């Protein structure tokens, strides 16, 4: 596909509503042939553990959650995790922030190795993402 | 009428499902192949055109009928 462009993502929030666009953009960008690199930090990092944190939703939208879930089921939308896996199959890379994982007492082996490619520092991520667009979600 | 080498049935899949299925077929294609994609996701019409611009392949036909989109693509870039 010639010279590839890059899409970098810093995934911080980890609430279910924000994980959905992480999945959609990752899969879409990987399909479009972008180099995709995703840096999980903050609360989002806990969604990639071998024993992941339960899904949470932001309080202000809680009452809309059942309707959204029904809608997603109706259109048979895949879960964000499935979309992330699809993105990975097409070459997307997933990294976890070394500083945040250390602060939480987590090591590389605590993360699901089918998802996480490596635990890296922010400098390493920024260098990989240099020249591309970086989204903060 | 142009004969498709293979058909990708992405009807019922939501974005970014159809474009993903197209890319999977593209990866297994040869130069000169014709890929037909059927989709019902409204966004696919724009998405497939963006993909064509990005990859430099050829969009032979793009039609929408009764909520069903049909794209015919000739693979000229690998």
PDB file of C-alpha atoms in Angstrom:
ATOM      1  CA  UNK A   1       0.000   0.000   0.000  1.00  0.00           C
ATOM      2  CA  UNK A   2       3.002   2.309  -0.350  1.00  0.00           C
ATOM      3  CA  UNK A   3       3.946   4.813   2.331  1.00  0.00           C
ATOM      4  CA  UNK A   4       1.841   4.086   5.386  1.00  0.00           C
ATOM      5  CA  UNK A   5       0.403   6.794   7.560  1.00  0.00           C
ATOM      6  CA  UNK A   6       0.123   6.355  11.290  1.00  0.00           C
ATOM      7  CA  UNK A   7      -2.644   6.570  13.843  1.00  0.00           C
ATOM      8  CA  UNK A   8      -1.573   6.570  17.463  1.00  0.00           C
ATOM      9  CA  UNK A   9      -3.972   6.328  20.360  1.00  0.00           C
ATOM     10  CA  UNK A  10      -3.488   7.071  24.024  1.00  0.00           C
ATOM     11  CA  UNK A  11      -6.289   5.174  25.740  1.00  0.00           C
ATOM     12  CA  UNK A  12      -6.810   6.497  29.228  1.00  0.00           C
ATOM     13  CA  UNK A  13     -10.435   6.436  30.365  1.00  0.00           C
ATOM     14  CA  UNK A  14     -11.307   2.740  30.009  1.00  0.00           C
ATOM     15  CA  UNK A  15     -15.039   3.233  30.543  1.00  0.00           C
ATOM     16  CA  UNK A  16     -17.126   1.066  28.252  1.00  0.00           C
ATOM     17  CA  UNK A  17     -18.490   4.000  26.222  1.00  0.00           C
ATOM     18  CA  UNK A  18     -14.974   5.098  25.319  1.00  0.00           C
ATOM     19  CA  UNK A  19     -13.694   1.600  24.629  1.00  0.00           C
ATOM     20  CA  UNK A  20     -16.226   1.268  21.795  1.00  0.00           C
ATOM     21  CA  UNK A  21     -14.615   4.034  19.671  1.00  0.00           C
ATOM     22  CA  UNK A  22     -11.178   2.650  20.551  1.00  0.00           C
ATOM     23  CA  UNK A  23     -12.275  -0.629  18.955  1.00  0.00           C
ATOM     24  CA  UNK A  24     -13.964   0.991  15.943  1.00  0.00           C
ATOM     25  CA  UNK A  25     -11.110   3.389  15.141  1.00  0.00           C
ATOM     26  CA  UNK A  26      -8.441   0.728  15.669  1.00  0.00           C
ATOM     27  CA  UNK A  27     -10.125  -1.767  13.383  1.00  0.00           C
ATOM     28  CA  UNK A  28     -11.074   0.853  10.797  1.00  0.00           C
ATOM     29  CA  UNK A  29      -7.596   2.382  10.720  1.00  0.00           C
ATOM     30  CA  UNK A  30      -5.878  -0.986  10.499  1.00  0.00           C
ATOM     31  CA  UNK A  31      -8.208  -1.985   7.651  1.00  0.00           C
ATOM     32  CA  UNK A  32      -7.418   1.266   5.847  1.00  0.00           C
ATOM     33  CA  UNK A  33      -3.768   0.356   5.986  1.00  0.00           C
ATOM     34  CA  UNK A  34      -2.632   2.812   8.634  1.00  0.00           C
ATOM     35  CA  UNK A  35       0.073   1.775  11.040  1.00  0.00           C
ATOM     36  CA  UNK A  36      -1.861   1.632  14.297  1.00  0.00           C
ATOM     37  CA  UNK A  37      -0.239   1.886  17.703  1.00  0.00           C
ATOM     38  CA  UNK A  38      -2.291   2.008  20.862  1.00  0.00           C
ATOM     39  CA  UNK A  39      -0.892   3.044  24.213  1.00  0.00           C
ATOM     40  CA  UNK A  40      -2.998   1.934  27.171  1.00  0.00           C
ATOM     41  CA  UNK A  41      -2.536   3.870  30.367  1.00  0.00           C
ATOM     42  CA  UNK A  42      -4.667   5.175  33.253  1.00  0.00           C
ATOM     43  CA  UNK A  43      -7.792   3.187  34.037  1.00  0.00           C
ATOM     44  CA  UNK A  44      -7.992   1.702  30.560  1.00  0.00           C
ATOM     45  CA  UNK A  45      -4.938  -0.445  31.259  1.00  0.00           C
ATOM     46  CA  UNK A  46      -6.998  -2.547  33.696  1.00  0.00           C
ATOM     47  CA  UNK A  47      -9.225  -3.689  30.821  1.00  0.00           C
ATOM     48  CA  UNK A  48      -6.306  -5.624  29.319  1.00  0.00           C
ATOM     49  CA  UNK A  49      -5.448  -7.720  32.342  1.00  0.00           C
ATOM     50  CA  UNK A  50      -5.679 -11.501  32.290  1.00  0.00           C
ATOM     51  CA  UNK A  51      -8.369 -10.892  34.922  1.00  0.00           C
ATOM     52  CA  UNK A  52      -9.823  -7.671  33.520  1.00  0.00           C
ATOM     53  CA  UNK A  53     -11.729  -5.051  35.454  1.00  0.00           C
ATOM     54  CA  UNK A  54     -15.534  -5.216  35.086  1.00  0.00           C
ATOM     55  CA  UNK A  55     -17.028  -2.799  32.519  1.00  0.00           C
ATOM     56  CA  UNK A  56     -17.949   0.599  33.962  1.00  0.00           C
ATOM     57  CA  UNK A  57     -20.016   3.431  32.494  1.00  0.00           C
ATOM     58  CA  UNK A  58     -19.886   7.151  33.241  1.00  0.00           C
ATOM     59  CA  UNK A  59     -22.555   8.084  35.778  1.00  0.00           C
ATOM     60  CA  UNK A  60     -24.068  10.892  33.701  1.00  0.00           C
ATOM     61  CA  UNK A  61     -25.126   8.526  30.919  1.00  0.00           C
ATOM     62  CA  UNK A  62     -26.080   5.525  33.022  1.00  0.00           C
ATOM     63  CA  UNK A  63     -29.783   5.703  32.195  1.00  0.00           C
ATOM     64  CA  UNK A  64     -29.029   5.514  28.465  1.00  0.00           C
ATOM     65  CA  UNK A  65     -26.907   2.392  28.749  1.00  0.00           C
ATOM     66  CA  UNK A  66     -29.666  -0.250  28.330  1.00  0.00           C
ATOM     67  CA  UNK A  67     -30.929   1.433  25.131  1.00  0.00           C
ATOM     68  CA  UNK A  68     -27.402   1.623  23.761  1.00  0.00           C
ATOM     69  CA  UNK A  69     -26.744  -2.015  24.589  1.00  0.00           C
ATOM     70  CA  UNK A  70     -30.000  -3.024  22.876  1.00  0.00           C
ATOM     71  CA  UNK A  71     -29.053  -0.984  19.817  1.00  0.00           C
ATOM     72  CA  UNK A  72     -25.617  -2.564  19.628  1.00  0.00           C
ATOM     73  CA  UNK A  73     -27.189  -6.003  19.875  1.00  0.00           C
ATOM     74  CA  UNK A  74     -29.753  -5.145  17.193  1.00  0.00           C
ATOM     75  CA  UNK A  75     -27.111  -4.130  14.663  1.00  0.00           C
ATOM     76  CA  UNK A  76     -24.928  -7.060  15.800  1.00  0.00           C
ATOM     77  CA  UNK A  77     -22.016  -4.765  16.530  1.00  0.00           C
ATOM     78  CA  UNK A  78     -19.003  -6.694  17.757  1.00  0.00           C
ATOM     79  CA  UNK A  79     -17.572  -5.939  21.190  1.00  0.00           C
ATOM     80  CA  UNK A  80     -14.669  -3.473  21.442  1.00  0.00           C
ATOM     81  CA  UNK A  81     -12.477  -6.417  22.419  1.00  0.00           C
ATOM     82  CA  UNK A  82     -13.341  -8.291  19.234  1.00  0.00           C
ATOM     83  CA  UNK A  83     -12.691  -5.148  17.199  1.00  0.00           C
ATOM     84  CA  UNK A  84      -9.332  -4.705  18.903  1.00  0.00           C
ATOM     85  CA  UNK A  85      -8.467  -8.309  18.082  1.00  0.00           C
ATOM     86  CA  UNK A  86      -9.427  -7.740  14.449  1.00  0.00           C
ATOM     87  CA  UNK A  87      -7.193  -4.648  14.427  1.00  0.00           C
ATOM     88  CA  UNK A  88      -4.331  -6.690  15.818  1.00  0.00           C
ATOM     89  CA  UNK A  89      -4.813  -9.321  13.137  1.00  0.00           C
ATOM     90  CA  UNK A  90      -4.315  -6.548  10.616  1.00  0.00           C
ATOM     91  CA  UNK A  91      -1.138  -5.362  12.275  1.00  0.00           C
ATOM     92  CA  UNK A  92      -2.161  -2.952  15.060  1.00  0.00           C
ATOM     93  CA  UNK A  93       0.135  -2.933  18.080  1.00  0.00           C
ATOM     94  CA  UNK A  94      -0.936  -2.537  21.691  1.00  0.00           C
ATOM     95  CA  UNK A  95       1.329  -1.203  24.402  1.00  0.00           C
ATOM     96  CA  UNK A  96       0.877  -0.628  28.092  1.00  0.00           C
ATOM     97  CA  UNK A  97       2.376   2.314  29.960  1.00  0.00           C
ATOM     98  CA  UNK A  98       5.272   1.120  32.093  1.00  0.00           C
ATOM     99  CA  UNK A  99       4.910   3.910  34.630  1.00  0.00           C
ATOM    100  CA  UNK A 100       1.211   3.283  35.308  1.00  0.00           C
ATOM    101  CA  UNK A 101       1.617  -0.478  35.403  1.00  0.00           C
ATOM    102  CA  UNK A 102       4.439  -0.127  37.904  1.00  0.00           C
ATOM    103  CA  UNK A 103       2.343   2.232  40.013  1.00  0.00           C
ATOM    104  CA  UNK A 104      -0.422  -0.386  40.056  1.00  0.00           C
ATOM    105  CA  UNK A 105       2.015  -3.156  40.916  1.00  0.00           C
ATOM    106  CA  UNK A 106       1.421  -4.900  37.600  1.00  0.00           C
ATOM    107  CA  UNK A 107       3.946  -6.679  35.437  1.00  0.00           C
ATOM    108  CA  UNK A 108       3.924  -7.627  31.777  1.00  0.00           C
ATOM    109  CA  UNK A 109       2.817 -11.172  32.644  1.00  0.00           C
ATOM    110  CA  UNK A 110      -0.322  -9.833  34.366  1.00  0.00           C
ATOM    111  CA  UNK A 111      -1.609  -8.594  31.010  1.00  0.00           C
ATOM    112  CA  UNK A 112      -3.371 -10.723  28.407  1.00  0.00           C
ATOM    113  CA  UNK A 113      -0.531 -11.563  26.051  1.00  0.00           C
ATOM    114  CA  UNK A 114      -2.946 -12.126  23.169  1.00  0.00           C
ATOM    115  CA  UNK A 115      -3.661  -8.384  23.386  1.00  0.00           C
ATOM    116  CA  UNK A 116      -0.627  -6.624  24.791  1.00  0.00           C
ATOM    117  CA  UNK A 117       2.499  -6.560  22.640  1.00  0.00           C
ATOM    118  CA  UNK A 118       4.737  -4.884  25.183  1.00  0.00           C
ATOM    119  CA  UNK A 119       5.025  -2.672  28.249  1.00  0.00           C
ATOM    120  CA  UNK A 120       6.851   0.465  27.203  1.00  0.00           C
ATOM    121  CA  UNK A 121       7.702   3.969  28.395  1.00  0.00           C
ATOM    122  CA  UNK A 122       6.061   7.060  26.986  1.00  0.00           C
ATOM    123  CA  UNK A 123       9.194   8.074  25.088  1.00  0.00           C
ATOM    124  CA  UNK A 124       9.207   4.785  23.196  1.00  0.00           C
ATOM    125  CA  UNK A 125       5.531   5.214  22.316  1.00  0.00           C
ATOM    126  CA  UNK A 126       5.965   8.821  21.184  1.00  0.00           C
ATOM    127  CA  UNK A 127       8.857   7.851  18.994  1.00  0.00           C
ATOM    128  CA  UNK A 128       6.779   5.097  17.357  1.00  0.00           C
ATOM    129  CA  UNK A 129       3.859   7.468  16.842  1.00  0.00           C
ATOM    130  CA  UNK A 130       5.962  10.379  15.628  1.00  0.00           C
ATOM    131  CA  UNK A 131       4.649  12.066  12.504  1.00  0.00           C
ATOM    132  CA  UNK A 132       1.210  10.488  12.776  1.00  0.00           C
ATOM    133  CA  UNK A 133      -2.031  11.605  14.344  1.00  0.00           C
ATOM    134  CA  UNK A 134      -2.393  10.805  18.023  1.00  0.00           C
ATOM    135  CA  UNK A 135      -5.805  10.555  19.648  1.00  0.00           C
ATOM    136  CA  UNK A 136      -6.430  10.726  23.381  1.00  0.00           C
ATOM    137  CA  UNK A 137      -9.438   8.696  24.425  1.00  0.00           C
TER     138      UNK A 137
ATOM    139  CA  UNK B   1     -21.226  -7.084 -17.225  1.00  0.00           C
ATOM    140  CA  UNK B   2     -17.985  -7.479 -15.312  1.00  0.00           C
ATOM    141  CA  UNK B   3     -17.611 -10.841 -13.646  1.00  0.00           C
ATOM    142  CA  UNK B   4     -16.453 -10.774 -10.028  1.00  0.00           C
ATOM    143  CA  UNK B   5     -13.574 -13.048  -9.008  1.00  0.00           C
ATOM    144  CA  UNK B   6     -15.106 -13.247  -5.571  1.00  0.00           C
ATOM    145  CA  UNK B   7     -17.980 -11.796  -3.592  1.00  0.00           C
ATOM    146  CA  UNK B   8     -17.703 -10.445  -0.078  1.00  0.00           C
ATOM    147  CA  UNK B   9     -21.083 -10.538   1.607  1.00  0.00           C
ATOM    148  CA  UNK B  10     -20.863  -7.933   4.366  1.00  0.00           C
ATOM    149  CA  UNK B  11     -24.599  -7.344   4.593  1.00  0.00           C
ATOM    150  CA  UNK B  12     -25.734  -6.912   8.183  1.00  0.00           C
ATOM    151  CA  UNK B  13     -22.285  -5.922   9.397  1.00  0.00           C
ATOM    152  CA  UNK B  14     -21.890  -2.512  10.980  1.00  0.00           C
ATOM    153  CA  UNK B  15     -18.945  -0.182  10.453  1.00  0.00           C
ATOM    154  CA  UNK B  16     -16.039  -1.002  10.284  1.00  0.00           C
ATOM    155  CA  UNK B  17     -17.065  -4.587   9.443  1.00  0.00           C
ATOM    156  CA  UNK B  18     -17.598  -4.196   5.675  1.00  0.00           C
ATOM    157  CA  UNK B  19     -14.281  -2.426   5.037  1.00  0.00           C
ATOM    158  CA  UNK B  20     -12.516  -5.046   7.171  1.00  0.00           C
ATOM    159  CA  UNK B  21     -14.037  -7.864   5.128  1.00  0.00           C
ATOM    160  CA  UNK B  22     -12.989  -6.091   1.936  1.00  0.00           C
ATOM    161  CA  UNK B  23      -9.409  -5.798   3.209  1.00  0.00           C
ATOM    162  CA  UNK B  24      -9.341  -9.504   4.090  1.00  0.00           C
ATOM    163  CA  UNK B  25     -10.389 -10.342   0.537  1.00  0.00           C
ATOM    164  CA  UNK B  26      -7.881  -7.815  -0.837  1.00  0.00           C
ATOM    165  CA  UNK B  27      -5.053  -9.492   1.054  1.00  0.00           C
ATOM    166  CA  UNK B  28      -5.867 -12.808  -0.589  1.00  0.00           C
ATOM    167  CA  UNK B  29      -6.345 -11.305  -4.032  1.00  0.00           C
ATOM    168  CA  UNK B  30      -4.203 -11.235  -7.129  1.00  0.00           C
ATOM    169  CA  UNK B  31      -3.598  -8.378  -9.560  1.00  0.00           C
ATOM    170  CA  UNK B  32      -6.564  -8.027 -11.874  1.00  0.00           C
ATOM    171  CA  UNK B  33      -9.025  -9.709  -9.516  1.00  0.00           C
ATOM    172  CA  UNK B  34     -12.471  -8.208  -9.272  1.00  0.00           C
ATOM    173  CA  UNK B  35     -13.938  -8.088  -5.790  1.00  0.00           C
ATOM    174  CA  UNK B  36     -17.640  -7.543  -5.305  1.00  0.00           C
ATOM    175  CA  UNK B  37     -18.724  -6.238  -1.907  1.00  0.00           C
ATOM    176  CA  UNK B  38     -22.314  -6.242  -0.698  1.00  0.00           C
ATOM    177  CA  UNK B  39     -23.073  -4.114   2.354  1.00  0.00           C
ATOM    178  CA  UNK B  40     -25.977  -2.567   4.212  1.00  0.00           C
ATOM    179  CA  UNK B  41     -24.039  -0.186   6.466  1.00  0.00           C
ATOM    180  CA  UNK B  42     -24.729   3.317   5.144  1.00  0.00           C
ATOM    181  CA  UNK B  43     -21.190   4.437   5.867  1.00  0.00           C
ATOM    182  CA  UNK B  44     -19.732   1.899   3.476  1.00  0.00           C
ATOM    183  CA  UNK B  45     -20.389   4.062   0.430  1.00  0.00           C
ATOM    184  CA  UNK B  46     -17.983   6.718   1.671  1.00  0.00           C
ATOM    185  CA  UNK B  47     -15.655   4.221   3.327  1.00  0.00           C
ATOM    186  CA  UNK B  48     -15.037   2.213   0.183  1.00  0.00           C
ATOM    187  CA  UNK B  49     -14.250   5.399  -1.761  1.00  0.00           C
ATOM    188  CA  UNK B  50     -11.752   6.445   0.921  1.00  0.00           C
ATOM    189  CA  UNK B  51     -10.155   3.011   0.727  1.00  0.00           C
ATOM    190  CA  UNK B  52      -9.918   3.273  -3.062  1.00  0.00           C
ATOM    191  CA  UNK B  53      -8.199   6.663  -2.770  1.00  0.00           C
ATOM    192  CA  UNK B  54      -5.838   5.320  -0.123  1.00  0.00           C
ATOM    193  CA  UNK B  55      -4.851   2.114  -1.891  1.00  0.00           C
ATOM    194  CA  UNK B  56      -5.091   3.249  -5.517  1.00  0.00           C
ATOM    195  CA  UNK B  57      -7.310   0.375  -6.610  1.00  0.00           C
ATOM    196  CA  UNK B  58     -10.085   0.861  -9.109  1.00  0.00           C
ATOM    197  CA  UNK B  59     -13.748   1.304  -8.296  1.00  0.00           C
ATOM    198  CA  UNK B  60     -15.609  -0.026 -11.315  1.00  0.00           C
ATOM    199  CA  UNK B  61     -19.073   0.372  -9.897  1.00  0.00           C
ATOM    200  CA  UNK B  62     -20.806   1.664  -6.784  1.00  0.00           C
ATOM    201  CA  UNK B  63     -24.563   1.294  -6.555  1.00  0.00           C
ATOM    202  CA  UNK B  64     -27.168   1.548  -3.865  1.00  0.00           C
ATOM    203  CA  UNK B  65     -30.504  -0.130  -4.246  1.00  0.00           C
ATOM    204  CA  UNK B  66     -33.141  -0.758  -1.577  1.00  0.00           C
ATOM    205  CA  UNK B  67     -30.654  -0.023   1.179  1.00  0.00           C
ATOM    206  CA  UNK B  68     -28.101  -2.395  -0.251  1.00  0.00           C
ATOM    207  CA  UNK B  69     -24.759  -1.149  -1.474  1.00  0.00           C
ATOM    208  CA  UNK B  70     -22.817  -2.996  -4.133  1.00  0.00           C
ATOM    209  CA  UNK B  71     -19.222  -2.126  -4.913  1.00  0.00           C
ATOM    210  CA  UNK B  72     -17.180  -3.656  -7.685  1.00  0.00           C
ATOM    211  CA  UNK B  73     -13.445  -3.224  -7.301  1.00  0.00           C
ATOM    212  CA  UNK B  74     -10.608  -4.127  -9.633  1.00  0.00           C
ATOM    213  CA  UNK B  75      -7.351  -4.884  -7.863  1.00  0.00           C
ATOM    214  CA  UNK B  76      -4.595  -2.969  -9.617  1.00  0.00           C
ATOM    215  CA  UNK B  77      -2.372  -2.206  -6.613  1.00  0.00           C
ATOM    216  CA  UNK B  78      -0.862  -4.755  -4.294  1.00  0.00           C
TER     217      UNK B  78
END
